[in-house]
CSV table of C-alpha atoms (C1' of nucleotides) in Angstrom, one decimal:
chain,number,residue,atom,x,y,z
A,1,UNK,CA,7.9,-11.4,9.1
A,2,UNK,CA,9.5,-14.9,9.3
A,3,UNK,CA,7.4,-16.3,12.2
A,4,UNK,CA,5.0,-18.8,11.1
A,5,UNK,CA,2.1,-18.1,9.1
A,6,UNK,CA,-0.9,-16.4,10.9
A,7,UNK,CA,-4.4,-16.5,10.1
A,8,UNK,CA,-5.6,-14.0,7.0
A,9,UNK,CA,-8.0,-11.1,8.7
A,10,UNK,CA,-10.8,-11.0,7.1
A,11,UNK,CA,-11.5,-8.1,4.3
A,12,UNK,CA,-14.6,-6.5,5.0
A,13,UNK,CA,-17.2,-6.2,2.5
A,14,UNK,CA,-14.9,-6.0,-0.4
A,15,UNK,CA,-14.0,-10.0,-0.7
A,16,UNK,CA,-10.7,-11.8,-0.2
A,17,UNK,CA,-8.1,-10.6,-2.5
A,18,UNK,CA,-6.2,-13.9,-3.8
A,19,UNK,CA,-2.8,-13.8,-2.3
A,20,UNK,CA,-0.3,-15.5,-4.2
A,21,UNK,CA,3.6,-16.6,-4.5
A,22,UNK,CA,5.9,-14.1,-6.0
A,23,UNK,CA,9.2,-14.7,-8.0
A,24,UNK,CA,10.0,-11.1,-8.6
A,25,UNK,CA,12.7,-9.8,-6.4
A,26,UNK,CA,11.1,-8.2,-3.1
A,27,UNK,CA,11.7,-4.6,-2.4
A,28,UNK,CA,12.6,-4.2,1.2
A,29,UNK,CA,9.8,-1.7,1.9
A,30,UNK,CA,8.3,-3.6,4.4
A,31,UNK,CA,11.1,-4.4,6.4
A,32,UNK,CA,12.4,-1.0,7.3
A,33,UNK,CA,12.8,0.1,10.8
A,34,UNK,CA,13.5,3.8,10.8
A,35,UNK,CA,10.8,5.8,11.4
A,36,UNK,CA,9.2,6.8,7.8
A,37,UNK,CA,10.3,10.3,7.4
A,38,UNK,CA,10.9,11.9,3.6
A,39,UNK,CA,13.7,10.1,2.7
A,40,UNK,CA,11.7,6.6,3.2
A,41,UNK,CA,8.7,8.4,2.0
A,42,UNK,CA,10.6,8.9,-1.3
A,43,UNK,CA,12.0,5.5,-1.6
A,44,UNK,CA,8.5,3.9,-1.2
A,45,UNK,CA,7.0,6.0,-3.8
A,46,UNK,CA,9.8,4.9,-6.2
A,47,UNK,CA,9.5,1.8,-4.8
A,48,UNK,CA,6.1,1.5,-5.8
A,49,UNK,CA,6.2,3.1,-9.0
A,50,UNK,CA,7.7,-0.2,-10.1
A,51,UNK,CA,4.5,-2.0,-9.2
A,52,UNK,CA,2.0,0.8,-10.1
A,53,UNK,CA,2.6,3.4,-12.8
A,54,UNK,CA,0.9,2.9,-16.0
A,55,UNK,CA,-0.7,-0.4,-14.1
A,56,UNK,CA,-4.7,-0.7,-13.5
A,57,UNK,CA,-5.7,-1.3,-10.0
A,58,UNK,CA,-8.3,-4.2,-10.7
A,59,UNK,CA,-9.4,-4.8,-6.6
A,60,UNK,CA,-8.6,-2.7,-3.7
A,61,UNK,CA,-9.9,-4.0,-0.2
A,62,UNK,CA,-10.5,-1.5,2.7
A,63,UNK,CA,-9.9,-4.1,6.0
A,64,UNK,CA,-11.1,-1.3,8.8
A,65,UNK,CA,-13.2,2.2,9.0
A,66,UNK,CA,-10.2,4.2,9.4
A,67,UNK,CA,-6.9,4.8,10.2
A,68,UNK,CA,-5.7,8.1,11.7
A,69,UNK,CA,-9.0,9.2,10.2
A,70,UNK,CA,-12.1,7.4,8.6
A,71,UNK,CA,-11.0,6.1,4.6
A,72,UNK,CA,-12.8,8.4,1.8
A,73,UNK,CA,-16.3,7.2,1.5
A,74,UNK,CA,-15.7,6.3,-2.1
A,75,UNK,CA,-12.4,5.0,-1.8
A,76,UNK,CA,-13.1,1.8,-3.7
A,77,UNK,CA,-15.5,2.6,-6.3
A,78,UNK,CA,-13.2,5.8,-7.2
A,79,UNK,CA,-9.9,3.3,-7.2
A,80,UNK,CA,-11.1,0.5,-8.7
A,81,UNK,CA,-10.4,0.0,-12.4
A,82,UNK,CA,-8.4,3.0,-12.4
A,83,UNK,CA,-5.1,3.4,-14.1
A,84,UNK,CA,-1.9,4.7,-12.5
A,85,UNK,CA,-0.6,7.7,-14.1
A,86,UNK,CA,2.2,8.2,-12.1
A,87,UNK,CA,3.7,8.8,-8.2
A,88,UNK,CA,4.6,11.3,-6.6
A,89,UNK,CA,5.4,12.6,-3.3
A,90,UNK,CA,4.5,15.7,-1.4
A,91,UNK,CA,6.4,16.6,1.9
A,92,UNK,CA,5.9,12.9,3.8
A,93,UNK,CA,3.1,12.2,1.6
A,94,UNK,CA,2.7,9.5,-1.6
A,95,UNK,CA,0.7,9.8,-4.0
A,96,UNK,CA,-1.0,7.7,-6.4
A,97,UNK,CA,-2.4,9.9,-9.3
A,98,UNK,CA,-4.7,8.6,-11.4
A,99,UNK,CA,-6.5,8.5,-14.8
A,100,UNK,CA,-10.0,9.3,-13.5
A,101,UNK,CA,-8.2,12.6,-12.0
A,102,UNK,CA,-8.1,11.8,-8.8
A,103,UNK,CA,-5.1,11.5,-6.3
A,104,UNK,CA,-5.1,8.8,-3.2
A,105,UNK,CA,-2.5,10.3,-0.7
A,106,UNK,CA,-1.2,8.2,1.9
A,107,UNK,CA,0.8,8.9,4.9
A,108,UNK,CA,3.0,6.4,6.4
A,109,UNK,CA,2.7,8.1,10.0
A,110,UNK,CA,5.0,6.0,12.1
A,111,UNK,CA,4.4,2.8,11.6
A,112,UNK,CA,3.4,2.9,8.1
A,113,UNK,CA,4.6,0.6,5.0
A,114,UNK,CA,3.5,-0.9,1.9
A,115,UNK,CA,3.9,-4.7,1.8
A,116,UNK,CA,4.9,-6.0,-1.9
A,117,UNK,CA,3.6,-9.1,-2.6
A,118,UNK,CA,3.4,-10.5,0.4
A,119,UNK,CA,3.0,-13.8,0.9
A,120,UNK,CA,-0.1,-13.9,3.3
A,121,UNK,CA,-1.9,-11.2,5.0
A,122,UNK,CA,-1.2,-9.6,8.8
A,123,UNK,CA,-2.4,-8.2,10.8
A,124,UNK,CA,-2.7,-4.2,10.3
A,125,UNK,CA,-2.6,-4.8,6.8
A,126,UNK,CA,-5.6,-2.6,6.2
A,127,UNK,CA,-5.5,-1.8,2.5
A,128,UNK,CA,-4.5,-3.7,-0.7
A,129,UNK,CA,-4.1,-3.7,-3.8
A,130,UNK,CA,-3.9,-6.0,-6.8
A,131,UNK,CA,-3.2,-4.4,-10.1
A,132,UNK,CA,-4.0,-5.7,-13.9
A,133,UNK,CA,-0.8,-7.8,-13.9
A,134,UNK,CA,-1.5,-9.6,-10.6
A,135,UNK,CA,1.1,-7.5,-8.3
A,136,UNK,CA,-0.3,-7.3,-4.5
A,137,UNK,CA,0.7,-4.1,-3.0
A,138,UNK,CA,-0.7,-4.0,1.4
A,139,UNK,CA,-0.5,-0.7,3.2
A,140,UNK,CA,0.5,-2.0,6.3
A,141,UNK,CA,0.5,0.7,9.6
A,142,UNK,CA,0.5,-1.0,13.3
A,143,UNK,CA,0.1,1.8,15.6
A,144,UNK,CA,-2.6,3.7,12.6
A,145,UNK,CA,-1.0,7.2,12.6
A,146,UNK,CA,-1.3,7.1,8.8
A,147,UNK,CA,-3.9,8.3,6.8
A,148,UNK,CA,-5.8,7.5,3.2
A,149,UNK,CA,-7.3,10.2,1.2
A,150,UNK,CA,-8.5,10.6,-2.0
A,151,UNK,CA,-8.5,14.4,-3.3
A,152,UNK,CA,-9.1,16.1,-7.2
A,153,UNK,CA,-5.8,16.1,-8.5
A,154,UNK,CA,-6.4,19.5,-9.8
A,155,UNK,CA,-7.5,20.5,-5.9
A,156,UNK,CA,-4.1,18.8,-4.5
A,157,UNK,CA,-2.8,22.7,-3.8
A,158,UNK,CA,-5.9,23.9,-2.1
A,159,UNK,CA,-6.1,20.3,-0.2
A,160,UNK,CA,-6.3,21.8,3.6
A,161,UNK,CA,-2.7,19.8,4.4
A,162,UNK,CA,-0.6,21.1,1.1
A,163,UNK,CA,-2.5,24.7,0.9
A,164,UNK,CA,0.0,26.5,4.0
A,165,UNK,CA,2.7,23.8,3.7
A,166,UNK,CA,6.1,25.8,2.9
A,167,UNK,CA,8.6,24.7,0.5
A,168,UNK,CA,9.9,21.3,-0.2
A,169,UNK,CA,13.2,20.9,1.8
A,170,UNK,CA,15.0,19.5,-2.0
A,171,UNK,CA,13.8,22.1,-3.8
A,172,UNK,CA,15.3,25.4,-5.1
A,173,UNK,CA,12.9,27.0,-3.0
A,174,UNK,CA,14.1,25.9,0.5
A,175,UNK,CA,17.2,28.8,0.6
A,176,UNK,CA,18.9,30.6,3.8
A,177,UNK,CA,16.5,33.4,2.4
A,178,UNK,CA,13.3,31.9,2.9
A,179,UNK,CA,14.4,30.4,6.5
A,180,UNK,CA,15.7,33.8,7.2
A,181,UNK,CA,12.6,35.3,6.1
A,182,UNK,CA,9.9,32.6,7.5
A,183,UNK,CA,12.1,32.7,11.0
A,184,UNK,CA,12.1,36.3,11.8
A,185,UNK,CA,10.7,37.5,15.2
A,186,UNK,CA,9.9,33.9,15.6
A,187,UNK,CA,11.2,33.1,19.6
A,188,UNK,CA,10.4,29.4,19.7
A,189,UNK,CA,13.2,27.0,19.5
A,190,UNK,CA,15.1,26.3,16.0
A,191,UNK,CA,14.3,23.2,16.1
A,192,UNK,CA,10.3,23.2,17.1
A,193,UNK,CA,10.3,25.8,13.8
A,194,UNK,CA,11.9,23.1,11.7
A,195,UNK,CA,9.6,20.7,12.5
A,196,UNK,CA,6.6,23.2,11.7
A,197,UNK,CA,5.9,22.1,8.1
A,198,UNK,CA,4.8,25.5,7.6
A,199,UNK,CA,8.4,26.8,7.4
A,200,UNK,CA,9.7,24.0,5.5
A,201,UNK,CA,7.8,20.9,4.5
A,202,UNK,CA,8.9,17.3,5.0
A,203,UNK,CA,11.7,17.3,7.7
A,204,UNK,CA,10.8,15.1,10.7
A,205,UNK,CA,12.5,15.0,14.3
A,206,UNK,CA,15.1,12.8,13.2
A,207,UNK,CA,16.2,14.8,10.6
A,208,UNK,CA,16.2,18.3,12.2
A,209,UNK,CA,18.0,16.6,14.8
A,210,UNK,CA,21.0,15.6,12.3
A,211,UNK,CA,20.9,18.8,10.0
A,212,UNK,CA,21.0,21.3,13.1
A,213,UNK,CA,23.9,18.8,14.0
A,214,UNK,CA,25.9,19.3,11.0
A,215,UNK,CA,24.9,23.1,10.7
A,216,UNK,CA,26.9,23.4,14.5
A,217,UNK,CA,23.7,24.8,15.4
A,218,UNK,CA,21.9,24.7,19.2
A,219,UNK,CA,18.4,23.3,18.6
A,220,UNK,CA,17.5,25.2,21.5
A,221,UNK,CA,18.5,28.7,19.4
A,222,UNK,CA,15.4,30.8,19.2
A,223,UNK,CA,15.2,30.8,15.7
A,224,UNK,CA,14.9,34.3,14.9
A,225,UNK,CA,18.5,35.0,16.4
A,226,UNK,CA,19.8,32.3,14.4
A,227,UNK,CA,22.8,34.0,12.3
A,228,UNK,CA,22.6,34.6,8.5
A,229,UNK,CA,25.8,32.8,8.4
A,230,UNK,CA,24.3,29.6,10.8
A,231,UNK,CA,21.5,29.5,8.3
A,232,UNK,CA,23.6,29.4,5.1
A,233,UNK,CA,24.7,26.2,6.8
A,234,UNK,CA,21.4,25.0,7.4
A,235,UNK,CA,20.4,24.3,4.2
A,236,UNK,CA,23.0,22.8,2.7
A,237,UNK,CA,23.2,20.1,5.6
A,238,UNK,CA,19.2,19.6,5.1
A,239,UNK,CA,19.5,18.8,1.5
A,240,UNK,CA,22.2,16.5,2.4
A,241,UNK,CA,21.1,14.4,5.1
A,242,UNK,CA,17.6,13.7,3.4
A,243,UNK,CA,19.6,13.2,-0.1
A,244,UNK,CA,22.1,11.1,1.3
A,245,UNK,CA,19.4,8.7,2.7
A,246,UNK,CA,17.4,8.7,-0.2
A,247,UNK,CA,20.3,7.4,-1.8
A,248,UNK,CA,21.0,4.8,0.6
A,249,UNK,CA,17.2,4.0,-0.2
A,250,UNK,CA,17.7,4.3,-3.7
A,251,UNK,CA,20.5,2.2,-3.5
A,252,UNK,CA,18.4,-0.5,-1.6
A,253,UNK,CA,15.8,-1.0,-4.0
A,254,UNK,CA,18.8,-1.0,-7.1
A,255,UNK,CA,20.0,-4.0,-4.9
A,256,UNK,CA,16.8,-5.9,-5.3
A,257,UNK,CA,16.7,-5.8,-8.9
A,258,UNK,CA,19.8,-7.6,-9.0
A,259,UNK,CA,19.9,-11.1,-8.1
A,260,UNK,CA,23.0,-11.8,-5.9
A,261,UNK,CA,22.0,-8.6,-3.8
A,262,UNK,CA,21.9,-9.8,-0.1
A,263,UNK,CA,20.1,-6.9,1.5
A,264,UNK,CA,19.9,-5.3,4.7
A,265,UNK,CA,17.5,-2.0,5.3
A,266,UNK,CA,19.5,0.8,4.6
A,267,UNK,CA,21.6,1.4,7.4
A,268,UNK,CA,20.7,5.2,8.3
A,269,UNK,CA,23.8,5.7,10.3
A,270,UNK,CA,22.8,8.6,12.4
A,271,UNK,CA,25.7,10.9,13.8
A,272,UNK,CA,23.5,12.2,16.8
A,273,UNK,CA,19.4,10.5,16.9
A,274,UNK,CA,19.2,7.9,19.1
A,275,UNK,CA,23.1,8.0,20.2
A,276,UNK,CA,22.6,9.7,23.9
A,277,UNK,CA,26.2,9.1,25.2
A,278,UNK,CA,28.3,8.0,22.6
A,279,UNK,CA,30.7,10.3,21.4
A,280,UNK,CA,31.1,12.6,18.8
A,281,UNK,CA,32.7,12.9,16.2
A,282,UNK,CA,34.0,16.3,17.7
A,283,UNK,CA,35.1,15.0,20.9
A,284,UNK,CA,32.1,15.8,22.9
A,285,UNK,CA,29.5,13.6,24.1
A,286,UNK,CA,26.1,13.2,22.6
A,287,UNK,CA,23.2,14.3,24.6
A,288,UNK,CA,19.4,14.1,24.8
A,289,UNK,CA,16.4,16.4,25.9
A,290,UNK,CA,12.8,17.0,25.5
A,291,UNK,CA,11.6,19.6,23.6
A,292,UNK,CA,7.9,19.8,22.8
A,293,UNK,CA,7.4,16.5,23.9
A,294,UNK,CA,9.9,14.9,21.5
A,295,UNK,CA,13.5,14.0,22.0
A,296,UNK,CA,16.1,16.1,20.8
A,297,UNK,CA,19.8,14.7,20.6
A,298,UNK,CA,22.5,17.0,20.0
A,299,UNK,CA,26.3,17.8,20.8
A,300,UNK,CA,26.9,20.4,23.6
A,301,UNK,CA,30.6,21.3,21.9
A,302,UNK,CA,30.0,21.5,18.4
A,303,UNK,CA,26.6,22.9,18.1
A,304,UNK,CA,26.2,26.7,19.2
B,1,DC,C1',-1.2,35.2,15.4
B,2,DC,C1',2.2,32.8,18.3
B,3,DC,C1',3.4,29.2,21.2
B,4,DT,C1',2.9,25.0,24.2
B,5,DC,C1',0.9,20.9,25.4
B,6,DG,C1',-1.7,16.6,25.2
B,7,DC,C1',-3.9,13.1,22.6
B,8,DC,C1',-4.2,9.4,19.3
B,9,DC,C1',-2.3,4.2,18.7
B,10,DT,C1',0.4,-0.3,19.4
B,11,DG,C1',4.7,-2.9,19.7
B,12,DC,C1',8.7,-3.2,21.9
B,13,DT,C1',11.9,-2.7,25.9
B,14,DG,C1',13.5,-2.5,30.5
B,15,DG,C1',12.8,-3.0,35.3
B,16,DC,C1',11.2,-5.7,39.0
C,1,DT,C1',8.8,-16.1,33.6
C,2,DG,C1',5.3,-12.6,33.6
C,3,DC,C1',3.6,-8.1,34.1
C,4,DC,C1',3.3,-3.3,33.3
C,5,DA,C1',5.0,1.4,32.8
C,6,DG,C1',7.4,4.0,29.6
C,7,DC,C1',8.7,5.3,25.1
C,8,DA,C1',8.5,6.2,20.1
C,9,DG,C1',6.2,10.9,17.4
C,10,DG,C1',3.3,13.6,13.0
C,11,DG,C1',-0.5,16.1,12.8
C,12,DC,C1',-4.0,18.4,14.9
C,13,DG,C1',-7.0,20.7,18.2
C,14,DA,C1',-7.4,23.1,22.7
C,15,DG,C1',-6.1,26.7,25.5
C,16,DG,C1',-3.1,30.4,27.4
DNA sequence: CCCTCGCCCTGCTGGC
DNA sequence: TGCCAGCAGGGCGAGG
């Protein structure tokens, strides 16, 4: 980000879009290093609304066939000249609604991010936008574990991804009830179910890993013997892990607006992801194992 | 249906 | 200093 300039990739068959200074404030949406889970999910939509809602995309350029997947065929012609009605996020996806009906969803995978206004082109910068007023947006995404789709909005229910998704994690919907119900006679591991978006939609490994941590619960439990009581701590410590971070996002992009703000990411302070040793807070020592191919980290003394 | 596993992809890190 | 194996993991398809 501050080496020197490199070379612009080219834009294929769409043109160079004209990249130019900026003396707005820079949201730091392309600087984050956490992994993009819901919480940064919801921060970049917000993030972007700034730049896009009620805006006109006047040029989007498509820089490769595909990321995760091939781009919609009609990606550009459906996008461009279209007005932004409004963002929104489902689960970890944005989206970018639109006056012609239509939705683009984007997922930030792991490497995902949108670039605002930057100052040249990178590399993996594979999609951008310039709106009515000039704004450059990039959808930047290294290691291409994202995706770009473009759906109906009135389909975005039956859209294969959303149709079996389970309830957002923030919603009233997401209740020790539901988990209660949706876990029953299930014998894989607490924390494998979590991540099935099917049971709850939205929470990533880093996330499970901290809820199931303040819940005191084993993410090795099978998750149908999980106790009522357990789960009645589940959900509270779900709802505030993401909403805490989606504060400290929140509180990020506030910073930006204001002129003296001297800004960091927003330090996710995690009491058990990524800590394998350190202590906890209980006294015990953090500790780390693989669990459908992912690492888990959790607390042998405080989580049963 | 339920469950597990491996693949995709690239940048970074640690060991030698 | 350079090289390379290993690691990160969401979503999805294959296979038991």
């Amino acid at each position: 980000m501050h080496g020197p300039p490199r070379p612009t990739p080219g834009l294929h068959g769409t043109g160079s879009l004209p990249v130019r200074g900026t003396r707005a404030p820079k949201l730091d949406l392309d600087r984050r290093r956490d992994m993009p889970e819901l919480p940064e999910v919801e921060t970049t939509v917000r993030g972007l609304a700034r730049y896009l809602e009620g805006e006109r995309i006047a040029r989007i350029a498509v820089n490769r066939p595909d990321l995760r997947r091939p781009f919609p065929p009609g990606l550009v012609q459906a996008m461009t000249g279209a007005t932004v009605t409004a963002m929104g996020r489902r689960a970890k996806y944005g989206l970018i609604h639109t006056d012609r009906e239509q939705t683009m969803i984007f997922h930030l995978g792991m490497s995902g991010r949108w670039r605002i206004e930057p100052e040249t082109l990178e590399k993996h910068d594979h999609l951008v936008i310039e709106t009515g007023s000039g704004h450059v947006l990039a959808l930047n995404d290294a290691r291409r574990f994202g995706s770009v789709d473009l759906v109906d909005t009135k389909l975005l229910d039956q859209w294969p991804p959303f149709a079996a998704m389970g309830p957002e994690p923030l919603g009233d919907e997401l209740t020790p009830q539901h988990l209660a119900q949706a876990l029953r006679h299930r014998i894989a591991p607490i924390k494998q179910m979590l991540l099935d978006q099917r049971i709850v939609a939205g929470l990533g490994n880093i996330y499970v890993c901290e809820a199931l941590h303040r819940a005191h619960i084993r993410p090795d439990k099978e998750a149908g013997r999980v106790s009522k009581a357990a789960l009645g701590r589940l959900v509270p410590a779900i709802k505030q892990v993401l909403s805490e971070s989606i504060e400290a996002g929140g509180s990020t992009i506030r910073d930006y607006a204001q002129p003296s703000g001297e800004l960091g990411y927003f330090a996710a302070s995690w009491r058990v992801y990524g800590r394998e040793g350190d202590a906890c807070p209980c006294g015990g020592t953090v500790q780390r194992f693989v669990q459908g191919g992912r690492s888990t980290f959790w607390c042998r003394k405080c989580q049963k």
